[in-house]
Short mmCIF file of N, CA and C in Angstrom, two decimals:
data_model
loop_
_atom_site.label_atom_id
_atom_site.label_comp_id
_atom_site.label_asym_id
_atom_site.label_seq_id
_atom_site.Cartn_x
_atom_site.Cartn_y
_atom_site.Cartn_z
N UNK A 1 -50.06 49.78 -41.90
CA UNK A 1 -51.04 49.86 -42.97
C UNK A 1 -51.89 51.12 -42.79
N UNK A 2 -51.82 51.52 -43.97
CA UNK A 2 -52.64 52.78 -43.85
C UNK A 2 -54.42 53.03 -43.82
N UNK A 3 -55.20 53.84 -43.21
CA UNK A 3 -56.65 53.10 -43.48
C UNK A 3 -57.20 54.00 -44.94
N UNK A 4 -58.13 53.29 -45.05
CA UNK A 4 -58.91 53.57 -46.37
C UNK A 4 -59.52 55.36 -46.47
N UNK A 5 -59.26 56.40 -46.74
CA UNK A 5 -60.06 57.02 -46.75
C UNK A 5 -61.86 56.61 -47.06
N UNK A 6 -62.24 57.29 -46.88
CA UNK A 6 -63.56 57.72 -47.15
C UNK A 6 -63.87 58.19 -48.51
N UNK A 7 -63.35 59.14 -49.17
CA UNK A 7 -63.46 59.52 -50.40
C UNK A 7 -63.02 57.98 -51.36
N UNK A 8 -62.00 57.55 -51.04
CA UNK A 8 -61.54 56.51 -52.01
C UNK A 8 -62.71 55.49 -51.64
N UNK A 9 -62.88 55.44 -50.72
CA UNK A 9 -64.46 54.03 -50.56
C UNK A 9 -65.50 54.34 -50.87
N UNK A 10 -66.01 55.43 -51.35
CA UNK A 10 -66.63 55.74 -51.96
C UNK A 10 -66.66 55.56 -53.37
N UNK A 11 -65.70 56.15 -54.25
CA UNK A 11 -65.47 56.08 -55.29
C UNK A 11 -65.34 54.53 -55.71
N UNK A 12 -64.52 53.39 -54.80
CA UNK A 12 -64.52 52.17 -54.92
C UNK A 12 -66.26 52.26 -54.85
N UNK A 13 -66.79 51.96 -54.38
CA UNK A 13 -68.30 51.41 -53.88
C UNK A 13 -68.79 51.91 -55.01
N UNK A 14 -68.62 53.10 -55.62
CA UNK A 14 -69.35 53.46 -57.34
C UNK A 14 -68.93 52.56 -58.55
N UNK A 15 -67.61 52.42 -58.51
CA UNK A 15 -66.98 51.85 -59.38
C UNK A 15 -67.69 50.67 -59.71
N UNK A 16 -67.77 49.63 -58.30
CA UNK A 16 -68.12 48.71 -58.24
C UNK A 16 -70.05 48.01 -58.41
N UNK A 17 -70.77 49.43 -58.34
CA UNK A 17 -71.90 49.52 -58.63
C UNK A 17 -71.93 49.09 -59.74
N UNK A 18 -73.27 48.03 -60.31
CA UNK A 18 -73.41 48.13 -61.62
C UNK A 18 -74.04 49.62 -62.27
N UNK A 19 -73.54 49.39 -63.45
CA UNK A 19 -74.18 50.48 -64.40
C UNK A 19 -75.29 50.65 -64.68
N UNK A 20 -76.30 52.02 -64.68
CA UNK A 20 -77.24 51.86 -65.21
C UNK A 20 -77.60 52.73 -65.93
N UNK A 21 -78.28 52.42 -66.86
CA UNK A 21 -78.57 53.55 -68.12
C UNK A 21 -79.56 54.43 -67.82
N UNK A 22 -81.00 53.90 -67.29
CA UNK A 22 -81.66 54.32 -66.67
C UNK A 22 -82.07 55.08 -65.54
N UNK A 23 -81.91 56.41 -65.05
CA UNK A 23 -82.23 56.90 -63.82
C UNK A 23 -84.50 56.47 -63.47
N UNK A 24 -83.70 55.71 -62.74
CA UNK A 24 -85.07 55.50 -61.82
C UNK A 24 -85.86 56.15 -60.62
N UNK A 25 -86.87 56.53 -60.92
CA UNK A 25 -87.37 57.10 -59.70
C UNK A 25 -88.62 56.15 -59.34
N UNK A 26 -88.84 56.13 -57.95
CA UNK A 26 -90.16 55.14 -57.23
C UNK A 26 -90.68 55.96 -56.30
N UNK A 27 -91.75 56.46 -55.71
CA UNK A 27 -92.63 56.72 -54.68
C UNK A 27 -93.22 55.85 -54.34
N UNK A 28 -93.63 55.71 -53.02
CA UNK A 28 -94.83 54.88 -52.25
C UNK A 28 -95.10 55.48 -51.51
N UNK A 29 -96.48 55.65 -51.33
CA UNK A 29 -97.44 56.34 -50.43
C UNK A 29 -98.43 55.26 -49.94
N UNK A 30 -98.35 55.30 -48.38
CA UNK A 30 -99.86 54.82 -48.05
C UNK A 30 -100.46 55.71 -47.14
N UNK A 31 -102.36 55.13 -47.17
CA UNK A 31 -103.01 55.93 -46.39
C UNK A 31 -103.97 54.94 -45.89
N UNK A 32 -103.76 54.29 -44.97
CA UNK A 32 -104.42 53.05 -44.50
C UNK A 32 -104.11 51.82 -45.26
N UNK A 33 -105.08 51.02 -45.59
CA UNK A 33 -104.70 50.21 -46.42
C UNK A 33 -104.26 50.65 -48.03
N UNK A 34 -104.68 51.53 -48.24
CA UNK A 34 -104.05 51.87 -49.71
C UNK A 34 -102.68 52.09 -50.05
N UNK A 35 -101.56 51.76 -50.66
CA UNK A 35 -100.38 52.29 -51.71
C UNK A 35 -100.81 52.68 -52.56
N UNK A 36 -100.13 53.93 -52.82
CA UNK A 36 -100.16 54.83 -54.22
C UNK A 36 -98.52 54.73 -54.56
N UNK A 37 -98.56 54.27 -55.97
CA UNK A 37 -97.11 54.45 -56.44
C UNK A 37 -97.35 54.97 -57.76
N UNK A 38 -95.80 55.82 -57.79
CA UNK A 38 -95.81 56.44 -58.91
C UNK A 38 -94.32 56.21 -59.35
N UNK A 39 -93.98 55.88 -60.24
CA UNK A 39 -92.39 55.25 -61.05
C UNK A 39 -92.34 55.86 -62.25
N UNK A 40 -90.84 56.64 -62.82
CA UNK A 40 -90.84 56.47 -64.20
C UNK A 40 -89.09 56.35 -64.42
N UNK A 41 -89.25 56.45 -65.49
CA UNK A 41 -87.45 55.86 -65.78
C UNK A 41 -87.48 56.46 -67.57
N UNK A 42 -86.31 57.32 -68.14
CA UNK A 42 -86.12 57.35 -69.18
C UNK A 42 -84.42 56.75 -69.40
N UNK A 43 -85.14 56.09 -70.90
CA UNK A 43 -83.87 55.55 -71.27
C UNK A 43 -83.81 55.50 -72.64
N UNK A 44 -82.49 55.30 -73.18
CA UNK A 44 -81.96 55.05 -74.75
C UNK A 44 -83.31 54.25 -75.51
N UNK A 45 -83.74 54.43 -76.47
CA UNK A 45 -84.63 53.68 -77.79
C UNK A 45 -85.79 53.53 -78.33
N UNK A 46 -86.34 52.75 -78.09
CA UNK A 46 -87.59 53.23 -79.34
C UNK A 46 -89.09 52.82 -78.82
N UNK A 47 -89.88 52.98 -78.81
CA UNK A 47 -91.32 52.85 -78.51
C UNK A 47 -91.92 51.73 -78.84
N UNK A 48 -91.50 51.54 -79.92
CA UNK A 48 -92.04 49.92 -80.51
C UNK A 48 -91.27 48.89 -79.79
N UNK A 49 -89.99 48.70 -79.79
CA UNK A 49 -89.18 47.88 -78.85
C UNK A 49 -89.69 47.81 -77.45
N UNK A 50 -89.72 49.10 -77.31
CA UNK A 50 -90.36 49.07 -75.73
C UNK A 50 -91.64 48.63 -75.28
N UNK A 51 -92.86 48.85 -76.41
CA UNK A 51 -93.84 48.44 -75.91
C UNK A 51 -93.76 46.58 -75.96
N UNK A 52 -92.91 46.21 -77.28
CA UNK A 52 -92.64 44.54 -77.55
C UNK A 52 -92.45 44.54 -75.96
N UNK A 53 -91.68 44.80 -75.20
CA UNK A 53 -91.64 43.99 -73.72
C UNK A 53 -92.95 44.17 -73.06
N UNK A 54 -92.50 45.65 -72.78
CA UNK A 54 -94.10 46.22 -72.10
C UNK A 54 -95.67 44.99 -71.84
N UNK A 55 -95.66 44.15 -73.34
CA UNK A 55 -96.38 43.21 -73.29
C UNK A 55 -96.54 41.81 -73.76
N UNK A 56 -95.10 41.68 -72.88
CA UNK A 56 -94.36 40.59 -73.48
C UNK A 56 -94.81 39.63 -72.14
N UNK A 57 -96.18 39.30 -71.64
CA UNK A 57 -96.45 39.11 -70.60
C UNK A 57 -95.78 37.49 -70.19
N UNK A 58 -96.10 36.65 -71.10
CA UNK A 58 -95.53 35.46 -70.70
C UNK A 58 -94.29 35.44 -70.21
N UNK A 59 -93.05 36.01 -70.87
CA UNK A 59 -92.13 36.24 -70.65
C UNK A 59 -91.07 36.77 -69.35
N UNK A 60 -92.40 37.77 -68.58
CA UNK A 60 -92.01 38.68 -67.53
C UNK A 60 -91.10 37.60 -66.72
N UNK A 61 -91.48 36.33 -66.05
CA UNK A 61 -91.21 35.67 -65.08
C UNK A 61 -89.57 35.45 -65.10
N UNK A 62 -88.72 35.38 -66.50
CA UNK A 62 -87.71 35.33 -67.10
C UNK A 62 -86.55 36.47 -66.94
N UNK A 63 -87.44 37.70 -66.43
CA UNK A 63 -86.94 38.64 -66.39
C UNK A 63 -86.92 39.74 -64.81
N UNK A 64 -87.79 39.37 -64.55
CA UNK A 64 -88.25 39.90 -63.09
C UNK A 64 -88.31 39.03 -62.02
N UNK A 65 -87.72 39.25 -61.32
CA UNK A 65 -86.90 38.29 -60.52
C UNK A 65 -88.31 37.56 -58.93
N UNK A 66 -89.16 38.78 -58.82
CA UNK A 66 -90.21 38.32 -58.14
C UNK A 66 -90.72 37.35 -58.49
N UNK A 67 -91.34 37.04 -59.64
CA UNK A 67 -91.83 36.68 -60.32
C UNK A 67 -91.74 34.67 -60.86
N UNK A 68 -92.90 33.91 -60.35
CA UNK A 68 -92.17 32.69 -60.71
C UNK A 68 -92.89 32.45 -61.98
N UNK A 69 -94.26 32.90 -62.29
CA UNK A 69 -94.97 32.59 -63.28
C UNK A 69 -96.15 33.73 -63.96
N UNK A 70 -95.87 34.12 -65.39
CA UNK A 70 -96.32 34.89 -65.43
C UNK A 70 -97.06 34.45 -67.09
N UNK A 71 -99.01 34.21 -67.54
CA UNK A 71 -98.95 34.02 -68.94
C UNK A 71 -100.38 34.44 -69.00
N UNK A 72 -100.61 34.21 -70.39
CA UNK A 72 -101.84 35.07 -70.83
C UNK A 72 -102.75 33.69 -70.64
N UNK A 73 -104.00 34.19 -70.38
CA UNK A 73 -104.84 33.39 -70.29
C UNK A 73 -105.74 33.32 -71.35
N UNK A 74 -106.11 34.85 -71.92
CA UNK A 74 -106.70 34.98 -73.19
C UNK A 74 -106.65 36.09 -73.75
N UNK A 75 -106.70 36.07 -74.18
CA UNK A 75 -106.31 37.19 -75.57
C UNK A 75 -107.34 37.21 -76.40
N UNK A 76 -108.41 38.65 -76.49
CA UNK A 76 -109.56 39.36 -77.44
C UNK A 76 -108.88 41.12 -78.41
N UNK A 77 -108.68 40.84 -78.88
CA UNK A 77 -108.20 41.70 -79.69
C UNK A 77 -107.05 42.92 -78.79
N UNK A 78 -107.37 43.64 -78.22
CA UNK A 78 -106.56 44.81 -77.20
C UNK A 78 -107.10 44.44 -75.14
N UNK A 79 -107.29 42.99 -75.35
CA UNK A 79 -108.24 42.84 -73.87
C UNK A 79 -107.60 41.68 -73.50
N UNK A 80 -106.48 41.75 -72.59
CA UNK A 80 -105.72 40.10 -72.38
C UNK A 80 -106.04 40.07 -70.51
N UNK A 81 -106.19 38.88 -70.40
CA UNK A 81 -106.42 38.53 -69.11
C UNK A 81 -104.74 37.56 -68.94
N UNK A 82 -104.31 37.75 -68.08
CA UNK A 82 -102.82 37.57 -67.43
C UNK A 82 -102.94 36.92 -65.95
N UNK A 83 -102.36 36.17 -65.84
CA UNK A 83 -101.99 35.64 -64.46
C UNK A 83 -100.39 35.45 -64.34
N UNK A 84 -100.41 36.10 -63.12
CA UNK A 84 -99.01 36.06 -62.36
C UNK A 84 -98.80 35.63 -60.99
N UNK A 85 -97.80 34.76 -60.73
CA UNK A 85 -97.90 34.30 -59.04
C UNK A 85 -96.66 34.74 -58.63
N UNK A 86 -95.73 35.07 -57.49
CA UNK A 86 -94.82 35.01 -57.13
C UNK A 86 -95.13 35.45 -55.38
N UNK A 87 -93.30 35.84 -55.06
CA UNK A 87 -93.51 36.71 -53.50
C UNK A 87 -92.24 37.00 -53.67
N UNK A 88 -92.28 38.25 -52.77
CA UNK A 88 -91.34 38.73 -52.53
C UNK A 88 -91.06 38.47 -50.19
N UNK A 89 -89.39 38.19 -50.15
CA UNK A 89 -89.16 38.03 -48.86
C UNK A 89 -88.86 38.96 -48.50
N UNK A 90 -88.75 39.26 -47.07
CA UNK A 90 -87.61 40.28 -46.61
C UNK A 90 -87.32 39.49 -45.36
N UNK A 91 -86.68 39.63 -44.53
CA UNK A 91 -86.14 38.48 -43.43
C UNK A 91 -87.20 37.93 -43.32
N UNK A 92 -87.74 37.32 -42.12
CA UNK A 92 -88.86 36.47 -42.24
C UNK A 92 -89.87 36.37 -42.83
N UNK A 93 -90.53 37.58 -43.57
CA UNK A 93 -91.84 37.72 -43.85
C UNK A 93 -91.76 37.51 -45.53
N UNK A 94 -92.99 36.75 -45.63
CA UNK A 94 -92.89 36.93 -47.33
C UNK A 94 -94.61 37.36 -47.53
N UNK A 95 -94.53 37.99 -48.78
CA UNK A 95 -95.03 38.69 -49.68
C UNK A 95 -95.81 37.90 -50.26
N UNK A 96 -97.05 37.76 -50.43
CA UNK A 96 -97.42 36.75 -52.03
C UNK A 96 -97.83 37.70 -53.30
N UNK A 97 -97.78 37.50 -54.12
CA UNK A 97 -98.15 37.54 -55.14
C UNK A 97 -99.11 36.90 -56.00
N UNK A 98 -100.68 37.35 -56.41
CA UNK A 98 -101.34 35.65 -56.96
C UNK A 98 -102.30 36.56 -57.49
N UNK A 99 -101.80 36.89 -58.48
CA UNK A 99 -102.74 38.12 -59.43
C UNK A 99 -103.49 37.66 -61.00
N UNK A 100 -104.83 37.92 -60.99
CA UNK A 100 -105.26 37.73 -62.45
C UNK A 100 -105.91 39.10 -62.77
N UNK A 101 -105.00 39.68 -64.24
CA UNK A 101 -105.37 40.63 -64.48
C UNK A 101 -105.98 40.77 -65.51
N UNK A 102 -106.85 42.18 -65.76
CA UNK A 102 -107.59 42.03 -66.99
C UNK A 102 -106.63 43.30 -67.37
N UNK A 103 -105.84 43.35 -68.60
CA UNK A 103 -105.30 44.50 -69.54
C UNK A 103 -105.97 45.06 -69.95
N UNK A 104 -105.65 45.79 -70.52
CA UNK A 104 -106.29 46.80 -71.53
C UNK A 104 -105.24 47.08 -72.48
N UNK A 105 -104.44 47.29 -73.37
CA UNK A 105 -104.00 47.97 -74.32
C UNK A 105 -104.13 48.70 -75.33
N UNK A 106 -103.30 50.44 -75.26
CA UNK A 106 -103.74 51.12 -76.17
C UNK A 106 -102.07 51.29 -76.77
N UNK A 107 -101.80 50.75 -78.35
CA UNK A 107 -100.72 50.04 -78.35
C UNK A 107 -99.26 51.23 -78.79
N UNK A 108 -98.43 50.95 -78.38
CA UNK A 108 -97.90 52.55 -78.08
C UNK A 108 -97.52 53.45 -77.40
N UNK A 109 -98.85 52.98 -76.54
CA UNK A 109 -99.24 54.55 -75.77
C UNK A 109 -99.10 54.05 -74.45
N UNK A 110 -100.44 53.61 -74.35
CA UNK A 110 -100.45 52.84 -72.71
C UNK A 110 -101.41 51.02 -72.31
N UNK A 111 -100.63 50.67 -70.99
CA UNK A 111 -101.29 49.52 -70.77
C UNK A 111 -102.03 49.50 -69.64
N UNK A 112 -103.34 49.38 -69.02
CA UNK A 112 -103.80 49.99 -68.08
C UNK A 112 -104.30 48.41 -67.50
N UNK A 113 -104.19 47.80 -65.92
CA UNK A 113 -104.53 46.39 -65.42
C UNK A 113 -105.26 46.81 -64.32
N UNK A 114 -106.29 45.78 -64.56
CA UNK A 114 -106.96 45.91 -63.01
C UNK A 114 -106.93 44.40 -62.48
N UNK A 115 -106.74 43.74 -61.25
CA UNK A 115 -106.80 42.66 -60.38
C UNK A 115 -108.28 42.47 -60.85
N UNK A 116 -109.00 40.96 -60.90
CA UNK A 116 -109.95 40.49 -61.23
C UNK A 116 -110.06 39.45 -60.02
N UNK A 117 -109.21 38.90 -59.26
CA UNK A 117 -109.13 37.73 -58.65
C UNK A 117 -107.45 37.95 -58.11
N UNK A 118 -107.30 37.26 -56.94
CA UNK A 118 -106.17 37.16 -56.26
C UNK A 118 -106.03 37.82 -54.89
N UNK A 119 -104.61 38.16 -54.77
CA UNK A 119 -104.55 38.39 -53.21
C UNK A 119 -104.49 39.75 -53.15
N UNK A 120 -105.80 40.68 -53.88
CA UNK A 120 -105.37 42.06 -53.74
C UNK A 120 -106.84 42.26 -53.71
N UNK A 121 -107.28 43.23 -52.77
CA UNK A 121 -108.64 43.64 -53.07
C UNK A 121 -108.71 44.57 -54.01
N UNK A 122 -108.16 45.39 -53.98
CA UNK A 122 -107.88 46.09 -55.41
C UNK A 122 -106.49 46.26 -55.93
N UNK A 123 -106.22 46.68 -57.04
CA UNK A 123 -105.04 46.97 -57.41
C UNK A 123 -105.55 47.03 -59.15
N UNK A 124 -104.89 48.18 -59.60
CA UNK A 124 -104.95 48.97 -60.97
C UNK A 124 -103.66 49.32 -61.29
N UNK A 125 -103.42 49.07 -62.09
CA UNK A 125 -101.76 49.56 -62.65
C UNK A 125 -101.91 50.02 -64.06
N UNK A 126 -100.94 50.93 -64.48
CA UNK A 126 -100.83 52.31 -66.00
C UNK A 126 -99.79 52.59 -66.01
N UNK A 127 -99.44 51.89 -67.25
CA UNK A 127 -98.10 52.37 -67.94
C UNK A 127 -98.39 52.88 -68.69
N UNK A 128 -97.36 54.36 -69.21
CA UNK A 128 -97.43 55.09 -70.58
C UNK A 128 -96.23 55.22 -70.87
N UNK A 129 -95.98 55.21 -72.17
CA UNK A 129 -95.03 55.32 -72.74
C UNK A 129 -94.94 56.92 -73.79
N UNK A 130 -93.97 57.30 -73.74
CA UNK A 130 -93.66 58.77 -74.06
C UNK A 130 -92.61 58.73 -75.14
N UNK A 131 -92.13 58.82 -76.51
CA UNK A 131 -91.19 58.91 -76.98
C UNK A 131 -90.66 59.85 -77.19
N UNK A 132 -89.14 60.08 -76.85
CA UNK A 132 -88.12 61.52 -77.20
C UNK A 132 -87.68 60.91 -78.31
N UNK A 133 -86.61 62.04 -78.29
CA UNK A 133 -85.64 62.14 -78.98
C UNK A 133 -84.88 61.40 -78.98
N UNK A 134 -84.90 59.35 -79.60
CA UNK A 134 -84.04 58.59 -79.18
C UNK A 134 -84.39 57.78 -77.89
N UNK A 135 -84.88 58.12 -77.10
CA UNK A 135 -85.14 58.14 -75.93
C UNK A 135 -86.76 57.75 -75.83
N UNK A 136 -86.91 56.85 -74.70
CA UNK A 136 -88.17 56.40 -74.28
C UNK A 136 -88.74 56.93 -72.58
N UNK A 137 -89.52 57.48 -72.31
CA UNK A 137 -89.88 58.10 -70.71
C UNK A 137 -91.43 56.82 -70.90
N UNK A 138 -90.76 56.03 -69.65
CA UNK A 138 -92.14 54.99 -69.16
C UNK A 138 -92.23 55.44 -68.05
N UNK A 139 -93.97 55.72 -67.82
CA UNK A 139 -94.10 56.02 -66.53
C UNK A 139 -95.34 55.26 -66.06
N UNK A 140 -95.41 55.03 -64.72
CA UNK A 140 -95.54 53.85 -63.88
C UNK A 140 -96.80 54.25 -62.71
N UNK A 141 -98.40 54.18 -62.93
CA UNK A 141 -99.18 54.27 -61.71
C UNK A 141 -99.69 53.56 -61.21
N UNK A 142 -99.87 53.19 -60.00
CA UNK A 142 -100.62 52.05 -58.95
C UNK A 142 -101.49 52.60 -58.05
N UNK A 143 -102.26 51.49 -57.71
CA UNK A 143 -103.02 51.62 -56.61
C UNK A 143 -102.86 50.26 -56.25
N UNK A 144 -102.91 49.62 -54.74
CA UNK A 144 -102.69 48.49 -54.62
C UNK A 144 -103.37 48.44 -53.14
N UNK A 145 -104.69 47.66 -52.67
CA UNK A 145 -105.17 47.42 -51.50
C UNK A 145 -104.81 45.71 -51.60
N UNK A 146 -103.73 45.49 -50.81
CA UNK A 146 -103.48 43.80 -50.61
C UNK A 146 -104.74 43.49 -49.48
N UNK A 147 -104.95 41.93 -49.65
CA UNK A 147 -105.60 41.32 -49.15
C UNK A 147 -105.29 40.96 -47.79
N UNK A 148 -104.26 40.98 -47.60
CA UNK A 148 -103.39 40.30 -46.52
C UNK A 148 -102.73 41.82 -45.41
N UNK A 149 -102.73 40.90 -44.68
CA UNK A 149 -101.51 42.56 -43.57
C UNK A 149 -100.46 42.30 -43.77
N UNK A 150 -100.17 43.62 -43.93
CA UNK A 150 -98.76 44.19 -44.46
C UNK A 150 -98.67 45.72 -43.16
N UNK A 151 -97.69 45.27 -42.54
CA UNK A 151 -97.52 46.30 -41.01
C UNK A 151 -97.14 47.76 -41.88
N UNK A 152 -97.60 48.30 -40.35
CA UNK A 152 -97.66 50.04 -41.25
C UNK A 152 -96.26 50.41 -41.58
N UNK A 153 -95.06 50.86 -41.30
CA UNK A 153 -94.00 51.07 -41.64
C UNK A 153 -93.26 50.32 -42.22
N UNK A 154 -93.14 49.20 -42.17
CA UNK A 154 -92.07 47.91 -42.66
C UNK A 154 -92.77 47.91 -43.79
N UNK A 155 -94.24 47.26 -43.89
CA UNK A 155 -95.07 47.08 -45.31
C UNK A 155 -94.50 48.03 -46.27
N UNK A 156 -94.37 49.23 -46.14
CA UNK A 156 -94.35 50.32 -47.25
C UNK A 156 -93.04 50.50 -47.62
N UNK A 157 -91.81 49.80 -46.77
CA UNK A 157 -90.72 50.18 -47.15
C UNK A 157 -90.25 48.55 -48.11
N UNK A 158 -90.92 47.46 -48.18
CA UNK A 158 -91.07 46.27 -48.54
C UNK A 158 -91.63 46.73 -49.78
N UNK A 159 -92.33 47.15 -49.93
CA UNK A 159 -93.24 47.47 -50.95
C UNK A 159 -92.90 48.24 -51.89
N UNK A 160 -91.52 49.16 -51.64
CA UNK A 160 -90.85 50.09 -52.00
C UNK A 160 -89.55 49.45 -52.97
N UNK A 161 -89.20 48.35 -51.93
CA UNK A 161 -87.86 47.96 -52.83
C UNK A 161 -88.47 46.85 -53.72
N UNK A 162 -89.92 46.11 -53.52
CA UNK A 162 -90.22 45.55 -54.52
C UNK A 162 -90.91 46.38 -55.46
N UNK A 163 -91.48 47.35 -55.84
CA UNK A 163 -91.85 47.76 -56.49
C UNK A 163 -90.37 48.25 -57.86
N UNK A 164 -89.22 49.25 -57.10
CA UNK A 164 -88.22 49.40 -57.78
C UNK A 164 -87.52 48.50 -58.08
N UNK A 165 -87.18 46.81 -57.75
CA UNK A 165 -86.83 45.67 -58.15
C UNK A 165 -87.74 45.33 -59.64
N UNK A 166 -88.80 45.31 -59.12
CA UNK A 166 -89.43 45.08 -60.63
C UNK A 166 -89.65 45.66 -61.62
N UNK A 167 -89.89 47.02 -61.65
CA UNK A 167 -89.73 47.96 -62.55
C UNK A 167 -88.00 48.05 -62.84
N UNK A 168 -87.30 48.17 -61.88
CA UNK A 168 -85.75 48.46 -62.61
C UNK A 168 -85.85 46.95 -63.52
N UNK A 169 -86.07 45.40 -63.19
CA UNK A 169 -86.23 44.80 -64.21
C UNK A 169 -86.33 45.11 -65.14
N UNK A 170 -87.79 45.11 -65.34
CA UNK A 170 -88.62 45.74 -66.45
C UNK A 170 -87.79 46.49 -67.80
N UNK A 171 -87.59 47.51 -66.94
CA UNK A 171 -86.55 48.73 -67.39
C UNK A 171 -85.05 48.08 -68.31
N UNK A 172 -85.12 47.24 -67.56
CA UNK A 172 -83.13 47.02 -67.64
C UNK A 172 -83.26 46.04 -69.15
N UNK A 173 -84.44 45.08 -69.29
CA UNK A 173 -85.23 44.39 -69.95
C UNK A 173 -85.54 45.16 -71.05
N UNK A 174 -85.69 46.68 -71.11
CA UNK A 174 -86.23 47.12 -72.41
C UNK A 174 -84.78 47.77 -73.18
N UNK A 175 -84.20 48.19 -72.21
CA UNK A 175 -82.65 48.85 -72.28
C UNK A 175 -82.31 47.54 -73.32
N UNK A 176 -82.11 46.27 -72.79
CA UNK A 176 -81.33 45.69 -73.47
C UNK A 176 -82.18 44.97 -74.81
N UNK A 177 -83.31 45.22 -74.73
CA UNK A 177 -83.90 44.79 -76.31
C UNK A 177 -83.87 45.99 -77.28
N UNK A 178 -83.84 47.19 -76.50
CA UNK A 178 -83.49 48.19 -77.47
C UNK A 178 -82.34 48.05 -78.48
N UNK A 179 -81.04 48.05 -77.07
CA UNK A 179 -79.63 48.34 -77.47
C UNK A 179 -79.20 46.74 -78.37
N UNK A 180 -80.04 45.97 -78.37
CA UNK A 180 -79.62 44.91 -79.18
C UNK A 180 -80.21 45.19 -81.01
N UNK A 181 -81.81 45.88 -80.75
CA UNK A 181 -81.88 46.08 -81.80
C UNK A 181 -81.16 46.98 -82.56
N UNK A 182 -80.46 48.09 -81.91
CA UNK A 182 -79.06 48.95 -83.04
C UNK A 182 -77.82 48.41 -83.31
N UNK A 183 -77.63 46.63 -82.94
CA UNK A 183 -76.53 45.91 -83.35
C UNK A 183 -76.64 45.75 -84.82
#
């Protein structure tokens, strides 16, 4: 039996990748207790579709896999307060999640959250949305001081694949409400 090249296991291992429409990019930075992240992703469709998810908050939990519960608590015209619980694992250690946020929406454009309560001493998050040509560019800023310890090297690389887990959600989530609406 002959062995596998390298080039061909490669090309197998692509093949076998799912597809994605989206090129994603994620940063994480920390500097003590702080993460700074910065994410964006362009993809196929339309702004209005996109923002429909963007603040489709009840819904998230359905779609983002962290995520066990995610709904509005109240709703004042462009001012929604949101609660979300989940965690994320990685071998032994888990993550919590137990966030109440206050939104902001500027509708279109951008959604800007700050933590009010939960397991984050701070944390602010800003999405904007950009429309091309066909094409939607969402881009993605954080600040996130958790409440809890999160070890210096492991934390940030944890923090890294959950952050791009949920946003590629997100993402994959708008891809396919787009591409359904040009059926």
């Amino acid at each position: 039996m002959r062995p596998i090249s390298r080039p061909f296991l490669l090309a197998l291992l692509l093949a076998l990748a799912p597809a994605r429409a989206a090129d994603i990019v994620v940063d994480v930075k920390r500097s003590g207790d702080v993460f700074s992240i910065e994410a964006h992703a362009e993809f196929p469709g339309g702004v209005a579709r996109t923002w429909e998810v963007l603040t489709d908050y009840d819904r998230y939990a359905e779609f983002i896999p962290e995520l066990t519960q995610s709904r509005i608590i109240s709703r004042k015209g462009r001012e929604v307060q949101v609660d979300q619980k989940g965690q994320t694992r990685v071998l032994f250690l888990n993550y919590p999640l137990d966030v109440r946020l206050a939104v902001s929406e500027q509708p279109y454009e951008r959604v800007s959250s700050r933590a009010v309560a939960g397991s984050f001493r701070e944390m602010r998050n800003a999405y904007v949305l950009e429309a091309r040509e066909g094409r939607v560019l969402l881009r993605y800023t954080g600040r996130l001081v958790p409440d809890f310890y999160v070890p210096p090297i492991f934390g940030t690389l944890v923090l890294r694949r959950t952050v791009e887990s949920m946003f590629e959600a997100l993402v994959e989530e708008m891809e396919r409400r787009n591409a359904s609406e040009k059926k």
